[in-house]
PDB file of C-alpha atoms in Angstrom:
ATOM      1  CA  UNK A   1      -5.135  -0.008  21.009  1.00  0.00           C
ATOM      2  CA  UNK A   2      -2.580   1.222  18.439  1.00  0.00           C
ATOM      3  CA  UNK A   3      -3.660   0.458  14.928  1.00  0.00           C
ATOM      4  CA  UNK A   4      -2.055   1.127  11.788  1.00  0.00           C
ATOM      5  CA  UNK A   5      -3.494   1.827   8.087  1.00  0.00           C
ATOM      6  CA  UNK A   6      -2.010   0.369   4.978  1.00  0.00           C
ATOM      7  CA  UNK A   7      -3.150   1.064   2.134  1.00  0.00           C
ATOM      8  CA  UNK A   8      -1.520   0.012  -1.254  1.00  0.00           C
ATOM      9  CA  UNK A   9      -2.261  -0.100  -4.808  1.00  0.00           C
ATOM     10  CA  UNK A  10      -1.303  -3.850  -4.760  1.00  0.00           C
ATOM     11  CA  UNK A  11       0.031  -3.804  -8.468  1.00  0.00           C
ATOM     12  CA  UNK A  12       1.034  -6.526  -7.538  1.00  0.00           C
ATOM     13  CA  UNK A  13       1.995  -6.703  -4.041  1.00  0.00           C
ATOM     14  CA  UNK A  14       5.659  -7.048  -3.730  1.00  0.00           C
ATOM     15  CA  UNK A  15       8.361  -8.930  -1.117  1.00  0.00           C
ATOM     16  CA  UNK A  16       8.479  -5.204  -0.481  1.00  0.00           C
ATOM     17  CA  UNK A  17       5.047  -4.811   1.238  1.00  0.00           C
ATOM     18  CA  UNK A  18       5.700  -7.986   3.122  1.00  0.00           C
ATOM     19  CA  UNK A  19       8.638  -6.573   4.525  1.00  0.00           C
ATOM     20  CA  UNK A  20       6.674  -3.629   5.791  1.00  0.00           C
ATOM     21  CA  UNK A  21       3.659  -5.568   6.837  1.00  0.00           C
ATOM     22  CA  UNK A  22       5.937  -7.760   9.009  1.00  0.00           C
ATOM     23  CA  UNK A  23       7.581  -4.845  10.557  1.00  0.00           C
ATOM     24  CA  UNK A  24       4.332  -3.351  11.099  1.00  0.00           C
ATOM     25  CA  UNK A  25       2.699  -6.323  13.010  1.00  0.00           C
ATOM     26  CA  UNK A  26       5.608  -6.366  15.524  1.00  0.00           C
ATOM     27  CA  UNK A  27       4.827  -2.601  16.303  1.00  0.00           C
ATOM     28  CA  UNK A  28       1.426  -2.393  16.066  1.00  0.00           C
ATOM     29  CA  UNK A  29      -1.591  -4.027  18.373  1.00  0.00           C
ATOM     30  CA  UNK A  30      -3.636  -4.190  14.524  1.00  0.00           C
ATOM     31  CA  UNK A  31      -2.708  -4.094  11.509  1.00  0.00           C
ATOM     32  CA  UNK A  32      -5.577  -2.970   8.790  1.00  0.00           C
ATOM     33  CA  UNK A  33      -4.856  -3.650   5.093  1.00  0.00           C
ATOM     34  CA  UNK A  34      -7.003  -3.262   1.634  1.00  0.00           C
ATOM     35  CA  UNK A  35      -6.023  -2.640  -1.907  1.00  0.00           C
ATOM     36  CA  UNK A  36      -6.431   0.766  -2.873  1.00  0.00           C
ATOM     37  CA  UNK A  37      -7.753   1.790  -5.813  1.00  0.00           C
ATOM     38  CA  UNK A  38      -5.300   5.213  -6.781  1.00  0.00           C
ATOM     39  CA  UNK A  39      -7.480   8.181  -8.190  1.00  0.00           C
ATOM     40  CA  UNK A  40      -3.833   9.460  -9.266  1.00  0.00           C
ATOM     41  CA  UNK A  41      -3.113   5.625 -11.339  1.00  0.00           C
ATOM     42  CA  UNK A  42      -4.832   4.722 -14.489  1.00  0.00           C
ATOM     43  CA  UNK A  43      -4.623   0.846 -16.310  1.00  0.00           C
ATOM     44  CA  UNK A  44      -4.657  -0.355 -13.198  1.00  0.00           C
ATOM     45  CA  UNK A  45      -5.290  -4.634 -12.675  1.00  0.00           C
ATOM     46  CA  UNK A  46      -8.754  -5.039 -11.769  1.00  0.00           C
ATOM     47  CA  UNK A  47      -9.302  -5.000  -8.025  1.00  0.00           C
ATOM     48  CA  UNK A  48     -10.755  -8.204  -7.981  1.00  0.00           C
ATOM     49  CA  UNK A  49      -7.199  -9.267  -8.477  1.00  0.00           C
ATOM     50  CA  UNK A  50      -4.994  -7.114  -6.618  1.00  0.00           C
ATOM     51  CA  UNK A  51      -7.036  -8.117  -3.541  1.00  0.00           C
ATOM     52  CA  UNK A  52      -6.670 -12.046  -3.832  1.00  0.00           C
ATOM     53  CA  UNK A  53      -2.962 -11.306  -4.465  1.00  0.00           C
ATOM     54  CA  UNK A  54      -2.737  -8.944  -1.302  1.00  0.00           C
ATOM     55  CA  UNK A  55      -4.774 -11.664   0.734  1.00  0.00           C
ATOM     56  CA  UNK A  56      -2.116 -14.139  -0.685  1.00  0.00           C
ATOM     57  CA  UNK A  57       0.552 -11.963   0.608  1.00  0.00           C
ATOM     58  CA  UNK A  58      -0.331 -11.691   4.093  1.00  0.00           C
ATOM     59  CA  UNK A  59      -1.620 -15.859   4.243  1.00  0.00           C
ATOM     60  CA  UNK A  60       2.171 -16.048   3.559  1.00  0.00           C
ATOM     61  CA  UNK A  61       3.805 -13.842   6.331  1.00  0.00           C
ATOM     62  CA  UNK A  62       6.244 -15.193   8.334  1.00  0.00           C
ATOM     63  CA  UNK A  63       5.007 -14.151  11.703  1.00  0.00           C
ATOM     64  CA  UNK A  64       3.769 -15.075  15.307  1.00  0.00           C
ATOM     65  CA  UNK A  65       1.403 -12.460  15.773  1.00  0.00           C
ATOM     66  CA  UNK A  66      -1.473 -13.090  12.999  1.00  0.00           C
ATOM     67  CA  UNK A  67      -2.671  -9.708  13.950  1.00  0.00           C
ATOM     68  CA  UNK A  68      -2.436  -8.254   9.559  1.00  0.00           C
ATOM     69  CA  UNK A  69      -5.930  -7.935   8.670  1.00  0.00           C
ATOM     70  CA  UNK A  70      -7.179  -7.348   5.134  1.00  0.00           C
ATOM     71  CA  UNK A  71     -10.206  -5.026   5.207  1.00  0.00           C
ATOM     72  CA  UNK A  72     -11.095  -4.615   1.707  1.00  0.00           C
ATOM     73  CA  UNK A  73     -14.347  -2.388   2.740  1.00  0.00           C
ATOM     74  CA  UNK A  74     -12.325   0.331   3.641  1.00  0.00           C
ATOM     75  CA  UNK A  75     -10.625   1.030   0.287  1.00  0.00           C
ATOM     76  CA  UNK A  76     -12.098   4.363  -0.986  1.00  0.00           C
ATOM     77  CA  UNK A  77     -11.056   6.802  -3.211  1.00  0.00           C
ATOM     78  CA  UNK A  78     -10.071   9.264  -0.419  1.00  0.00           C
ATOM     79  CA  UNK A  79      -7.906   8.522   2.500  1.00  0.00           C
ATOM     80  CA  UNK A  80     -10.005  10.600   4.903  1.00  0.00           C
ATOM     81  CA  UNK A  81     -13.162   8.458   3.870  1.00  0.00           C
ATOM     82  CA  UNK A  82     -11.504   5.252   4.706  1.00  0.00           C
ATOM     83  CA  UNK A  83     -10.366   6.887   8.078  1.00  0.00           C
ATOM     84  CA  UNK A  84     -13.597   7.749   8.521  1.00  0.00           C
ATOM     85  CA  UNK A  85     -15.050   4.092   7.838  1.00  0.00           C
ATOM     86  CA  UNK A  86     -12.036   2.971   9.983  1.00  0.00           C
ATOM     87  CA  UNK A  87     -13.513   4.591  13.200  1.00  0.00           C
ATOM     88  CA  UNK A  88     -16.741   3.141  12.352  1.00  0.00           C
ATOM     89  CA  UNK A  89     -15.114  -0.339  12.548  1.00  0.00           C
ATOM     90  CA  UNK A  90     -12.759  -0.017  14.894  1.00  0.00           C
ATOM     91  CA  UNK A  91     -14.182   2.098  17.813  1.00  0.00           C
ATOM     92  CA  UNK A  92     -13.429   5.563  18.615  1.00  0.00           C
ATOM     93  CA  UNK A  93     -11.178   5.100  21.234  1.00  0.00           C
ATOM     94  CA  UNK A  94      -8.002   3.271  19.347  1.00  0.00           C
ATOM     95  CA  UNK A  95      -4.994   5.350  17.581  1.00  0.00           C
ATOM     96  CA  UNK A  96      -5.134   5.255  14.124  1.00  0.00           C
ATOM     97  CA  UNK A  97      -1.561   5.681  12.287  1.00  0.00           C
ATOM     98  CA  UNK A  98      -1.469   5.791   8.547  1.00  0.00           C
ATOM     99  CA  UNK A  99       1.343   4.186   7.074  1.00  0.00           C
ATOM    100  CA  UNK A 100       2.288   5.932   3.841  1.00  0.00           C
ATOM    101  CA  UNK A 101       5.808   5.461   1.799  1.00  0.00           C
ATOM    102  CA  UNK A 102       8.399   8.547   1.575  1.00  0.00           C
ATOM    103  CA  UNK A 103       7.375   8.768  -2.452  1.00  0.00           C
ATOM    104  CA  UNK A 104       3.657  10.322  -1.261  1.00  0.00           C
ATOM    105  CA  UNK A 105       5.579  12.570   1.547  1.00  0.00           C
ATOM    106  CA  UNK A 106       5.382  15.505  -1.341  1.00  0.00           C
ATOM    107  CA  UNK A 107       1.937  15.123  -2.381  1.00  0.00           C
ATOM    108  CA  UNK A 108       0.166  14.682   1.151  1.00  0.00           C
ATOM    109  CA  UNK A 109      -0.634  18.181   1.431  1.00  0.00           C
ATOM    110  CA  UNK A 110      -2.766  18.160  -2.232  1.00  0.00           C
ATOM    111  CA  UNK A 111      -4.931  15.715  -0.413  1.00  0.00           C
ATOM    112  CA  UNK A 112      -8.446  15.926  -0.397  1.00  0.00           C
ATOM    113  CA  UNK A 113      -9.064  17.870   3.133  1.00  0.00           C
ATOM    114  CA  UNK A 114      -5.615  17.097   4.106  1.00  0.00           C
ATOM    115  CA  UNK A 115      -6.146  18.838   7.596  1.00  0.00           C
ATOM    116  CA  UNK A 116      -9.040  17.060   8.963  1.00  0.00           C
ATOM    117  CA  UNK A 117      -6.843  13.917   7.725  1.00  0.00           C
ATOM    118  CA  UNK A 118      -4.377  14.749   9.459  1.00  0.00           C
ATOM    119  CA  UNK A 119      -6.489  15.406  13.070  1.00  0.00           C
ATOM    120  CA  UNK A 120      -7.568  12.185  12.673  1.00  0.00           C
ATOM    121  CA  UNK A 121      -4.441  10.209  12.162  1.00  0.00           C
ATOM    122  CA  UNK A 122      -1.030   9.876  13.178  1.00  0.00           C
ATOM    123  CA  UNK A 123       1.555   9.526  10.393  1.00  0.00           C
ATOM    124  CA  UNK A 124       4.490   6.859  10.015  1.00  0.00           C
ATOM    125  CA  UNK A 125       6.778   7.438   6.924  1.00  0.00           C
ATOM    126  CA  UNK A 126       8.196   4.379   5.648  1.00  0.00           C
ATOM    127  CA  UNK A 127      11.685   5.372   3.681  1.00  0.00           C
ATOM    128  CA  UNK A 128      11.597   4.019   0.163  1.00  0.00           C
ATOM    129  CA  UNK A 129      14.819   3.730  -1.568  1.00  0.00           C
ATOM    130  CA  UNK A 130      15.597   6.443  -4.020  1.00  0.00           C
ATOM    131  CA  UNK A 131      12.630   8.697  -2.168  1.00  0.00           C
ATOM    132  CA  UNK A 132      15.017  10.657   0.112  1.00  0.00           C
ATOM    133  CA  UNK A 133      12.621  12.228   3.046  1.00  0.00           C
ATOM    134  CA  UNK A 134      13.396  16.175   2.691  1.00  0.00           C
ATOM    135  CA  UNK A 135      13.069  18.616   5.146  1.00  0.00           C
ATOM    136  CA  UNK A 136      10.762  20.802   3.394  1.00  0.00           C
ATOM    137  CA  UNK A 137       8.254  18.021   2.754  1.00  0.00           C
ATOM    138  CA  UNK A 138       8.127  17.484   6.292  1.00  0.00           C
ATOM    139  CA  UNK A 139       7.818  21.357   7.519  1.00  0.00           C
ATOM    140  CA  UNK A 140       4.810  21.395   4.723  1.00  0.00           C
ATOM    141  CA  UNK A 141       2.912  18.531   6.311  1.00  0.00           C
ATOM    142  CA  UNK A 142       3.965  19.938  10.473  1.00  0.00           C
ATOM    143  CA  UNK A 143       2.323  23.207   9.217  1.00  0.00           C
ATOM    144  CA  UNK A 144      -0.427  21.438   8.423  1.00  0.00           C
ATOM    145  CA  UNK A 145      -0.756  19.936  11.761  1.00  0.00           C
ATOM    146  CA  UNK A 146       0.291  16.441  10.792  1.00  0.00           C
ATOM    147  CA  UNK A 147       2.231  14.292  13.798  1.00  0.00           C
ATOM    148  CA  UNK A 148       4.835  12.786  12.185  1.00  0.00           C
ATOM    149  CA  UNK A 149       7.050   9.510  12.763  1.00  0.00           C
ATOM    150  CA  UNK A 150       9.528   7.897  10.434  1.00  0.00           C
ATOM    151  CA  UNK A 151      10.015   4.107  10.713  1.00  0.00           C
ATOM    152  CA  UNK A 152      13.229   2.959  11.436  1.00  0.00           C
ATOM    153  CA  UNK A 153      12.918   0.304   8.770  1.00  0.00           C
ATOM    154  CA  UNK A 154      14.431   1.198   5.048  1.00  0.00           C
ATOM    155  CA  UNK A 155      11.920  -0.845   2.478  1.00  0.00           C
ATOM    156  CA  UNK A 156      13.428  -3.358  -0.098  1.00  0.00           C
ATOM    157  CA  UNK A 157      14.392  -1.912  -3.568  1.00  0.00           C
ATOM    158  CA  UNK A 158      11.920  -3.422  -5.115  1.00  0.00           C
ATOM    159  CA  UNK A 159       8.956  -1.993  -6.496  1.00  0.00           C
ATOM    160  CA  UNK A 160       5.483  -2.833  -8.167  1.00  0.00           C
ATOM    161  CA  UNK A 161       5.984  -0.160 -10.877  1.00  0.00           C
ATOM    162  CA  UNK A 162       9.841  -2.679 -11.783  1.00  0.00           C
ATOM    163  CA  UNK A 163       8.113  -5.521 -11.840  1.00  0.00           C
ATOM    164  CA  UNK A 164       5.265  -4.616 -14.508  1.00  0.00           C
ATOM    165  CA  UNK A 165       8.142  -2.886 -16.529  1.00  0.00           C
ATOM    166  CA  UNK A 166      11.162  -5.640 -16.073  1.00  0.00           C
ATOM    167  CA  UNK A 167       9.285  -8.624 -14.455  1.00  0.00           C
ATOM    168  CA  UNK A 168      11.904  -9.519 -11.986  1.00  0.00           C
ATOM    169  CA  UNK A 169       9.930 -12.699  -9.715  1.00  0.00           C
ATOM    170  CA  UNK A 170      12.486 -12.073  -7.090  1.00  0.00           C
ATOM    171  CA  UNK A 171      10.514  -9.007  -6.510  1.00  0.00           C
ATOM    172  CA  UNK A 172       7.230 -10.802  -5.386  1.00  0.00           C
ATOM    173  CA  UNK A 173       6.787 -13.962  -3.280  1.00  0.00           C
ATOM    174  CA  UNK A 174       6.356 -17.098  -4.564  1.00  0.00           C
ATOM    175  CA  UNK A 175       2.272 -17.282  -3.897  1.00  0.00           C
ATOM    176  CA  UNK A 176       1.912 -13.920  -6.183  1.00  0.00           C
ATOM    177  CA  UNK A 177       4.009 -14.985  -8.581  1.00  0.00           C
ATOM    178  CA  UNK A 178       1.870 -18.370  -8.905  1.00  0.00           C
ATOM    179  CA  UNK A 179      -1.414 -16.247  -8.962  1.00  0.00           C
ATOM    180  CA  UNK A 180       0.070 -13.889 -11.968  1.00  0.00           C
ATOM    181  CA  UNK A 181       0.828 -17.292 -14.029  1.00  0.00           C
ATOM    182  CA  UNK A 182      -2.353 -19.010 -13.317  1.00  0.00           C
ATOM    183  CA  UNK A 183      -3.909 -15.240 -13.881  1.00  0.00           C
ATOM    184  CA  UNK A 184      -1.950 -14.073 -17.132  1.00  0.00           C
ATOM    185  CA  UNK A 185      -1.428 -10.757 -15.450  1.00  0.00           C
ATOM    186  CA  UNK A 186       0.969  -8.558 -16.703  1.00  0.00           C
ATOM    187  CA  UNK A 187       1.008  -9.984 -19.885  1.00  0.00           C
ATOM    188  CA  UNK A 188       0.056  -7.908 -23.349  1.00  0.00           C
ATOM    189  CA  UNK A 189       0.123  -8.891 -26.766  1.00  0.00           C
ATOM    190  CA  UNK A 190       2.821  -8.550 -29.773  1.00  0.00           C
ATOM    191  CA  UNK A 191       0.880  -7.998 -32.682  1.00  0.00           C
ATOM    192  CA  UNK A 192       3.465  -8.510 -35.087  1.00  0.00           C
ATOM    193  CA  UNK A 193       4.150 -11.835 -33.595  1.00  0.00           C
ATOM    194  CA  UNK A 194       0.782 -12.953 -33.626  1.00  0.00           C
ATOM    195  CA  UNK A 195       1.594 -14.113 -29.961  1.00  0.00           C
ATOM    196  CA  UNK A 196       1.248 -13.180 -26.264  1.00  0.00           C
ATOM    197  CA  UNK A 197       4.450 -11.725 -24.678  1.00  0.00           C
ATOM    198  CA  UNK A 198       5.699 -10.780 -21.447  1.00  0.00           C
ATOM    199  CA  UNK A 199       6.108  -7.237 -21.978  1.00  0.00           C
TER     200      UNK A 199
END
């Protein structure tokens, strides 16, 4: 059994990340997912919330296959600890592949024990627009023993970092978007307005 690890900040989770899940669940016999909290992020939504809109996501994903899990108990703060629990939950004999986006390409190798990651897992790099996929950031993670793949799928131009700043809805499906109103996510307050704002 092939499965593949997704983890995502999920701030919020975009059309994006459904693209990507959906590509992943036709290539994959399993796809794991959980909301990640990002040692590297800070003001991030509370988790309680990025999980119910990640769990809305995949409940709305257009596909035959129903085989995009959300496993929320794997989220940790280090990717080789949620590997680790992965193999606890999965079995020992399955192929793990981490999914990761061509933005974290450059950074993989200031990982926390980025070897023993990387004996552990497969990678897949999904392209992200404006995150070109450089040679040298792949020669940095071969030396370091990582086996490397590159999907053949380039990721919408949207991102969860646009929406908080410009709060485009076309950027999210229509479940999140519904979750952020009923939620007033995203929202902060003008002071010299004496109102609340999207902002």
């Amino acid at each position: 059994m092939n499965i593949a690890l997704f983890g995502t900040s999920a701030d919020p989770p975009t059309a994006g990340h459904q693209t990507i899940l959906n590509w992943l669940s036709e290539h994959y016999d399993r796809v794991v997912v959980w909301a990640a909290n990002n040692p590297f992020k800070s003001h991030q939504t509370p988790l309680e919330h990025r999980v119910a809109m990640l769990r809305l996501l995949i409940a709305d994903m257009n596909t035959p296959q129903r085989n995009v899990v959300l496993e929320q108990e794997l989220s940790s703060f280090r990717t080789l600890e949620t590997v680790e629990k992965a193999k606890v939950s999965v079995g020992e004999d399955v192929e793990l592949t981490l999914v990761i986006g061509s933005d974290l390409l450059n950074q993989l190798p200031r990982w926390y024990r980025i070897e023993d990651l990387l004996r552990q897992v497969q990678l897949l790099v999904v392209p992200r627009p404006g995150y070109a996929i450089d040679e040298s950031s792949l020669s940095g993670v071969l030396h370091l023993g990582g086996k490397i793949a590159i999907a053949n799928l380039i990721a919408l131009d949207v991102s969860s970092t646009a929406y908080r700043e410009n709060k485009d809805p076309k950027a999210l499906t229509p479940p999140v978007v519904n979750y952020i109103q009923q939620k007033h996510l995203y929202e902060c307050q003008d002071t010299s307005k004496k109102k609340f704002q999207i902002c």
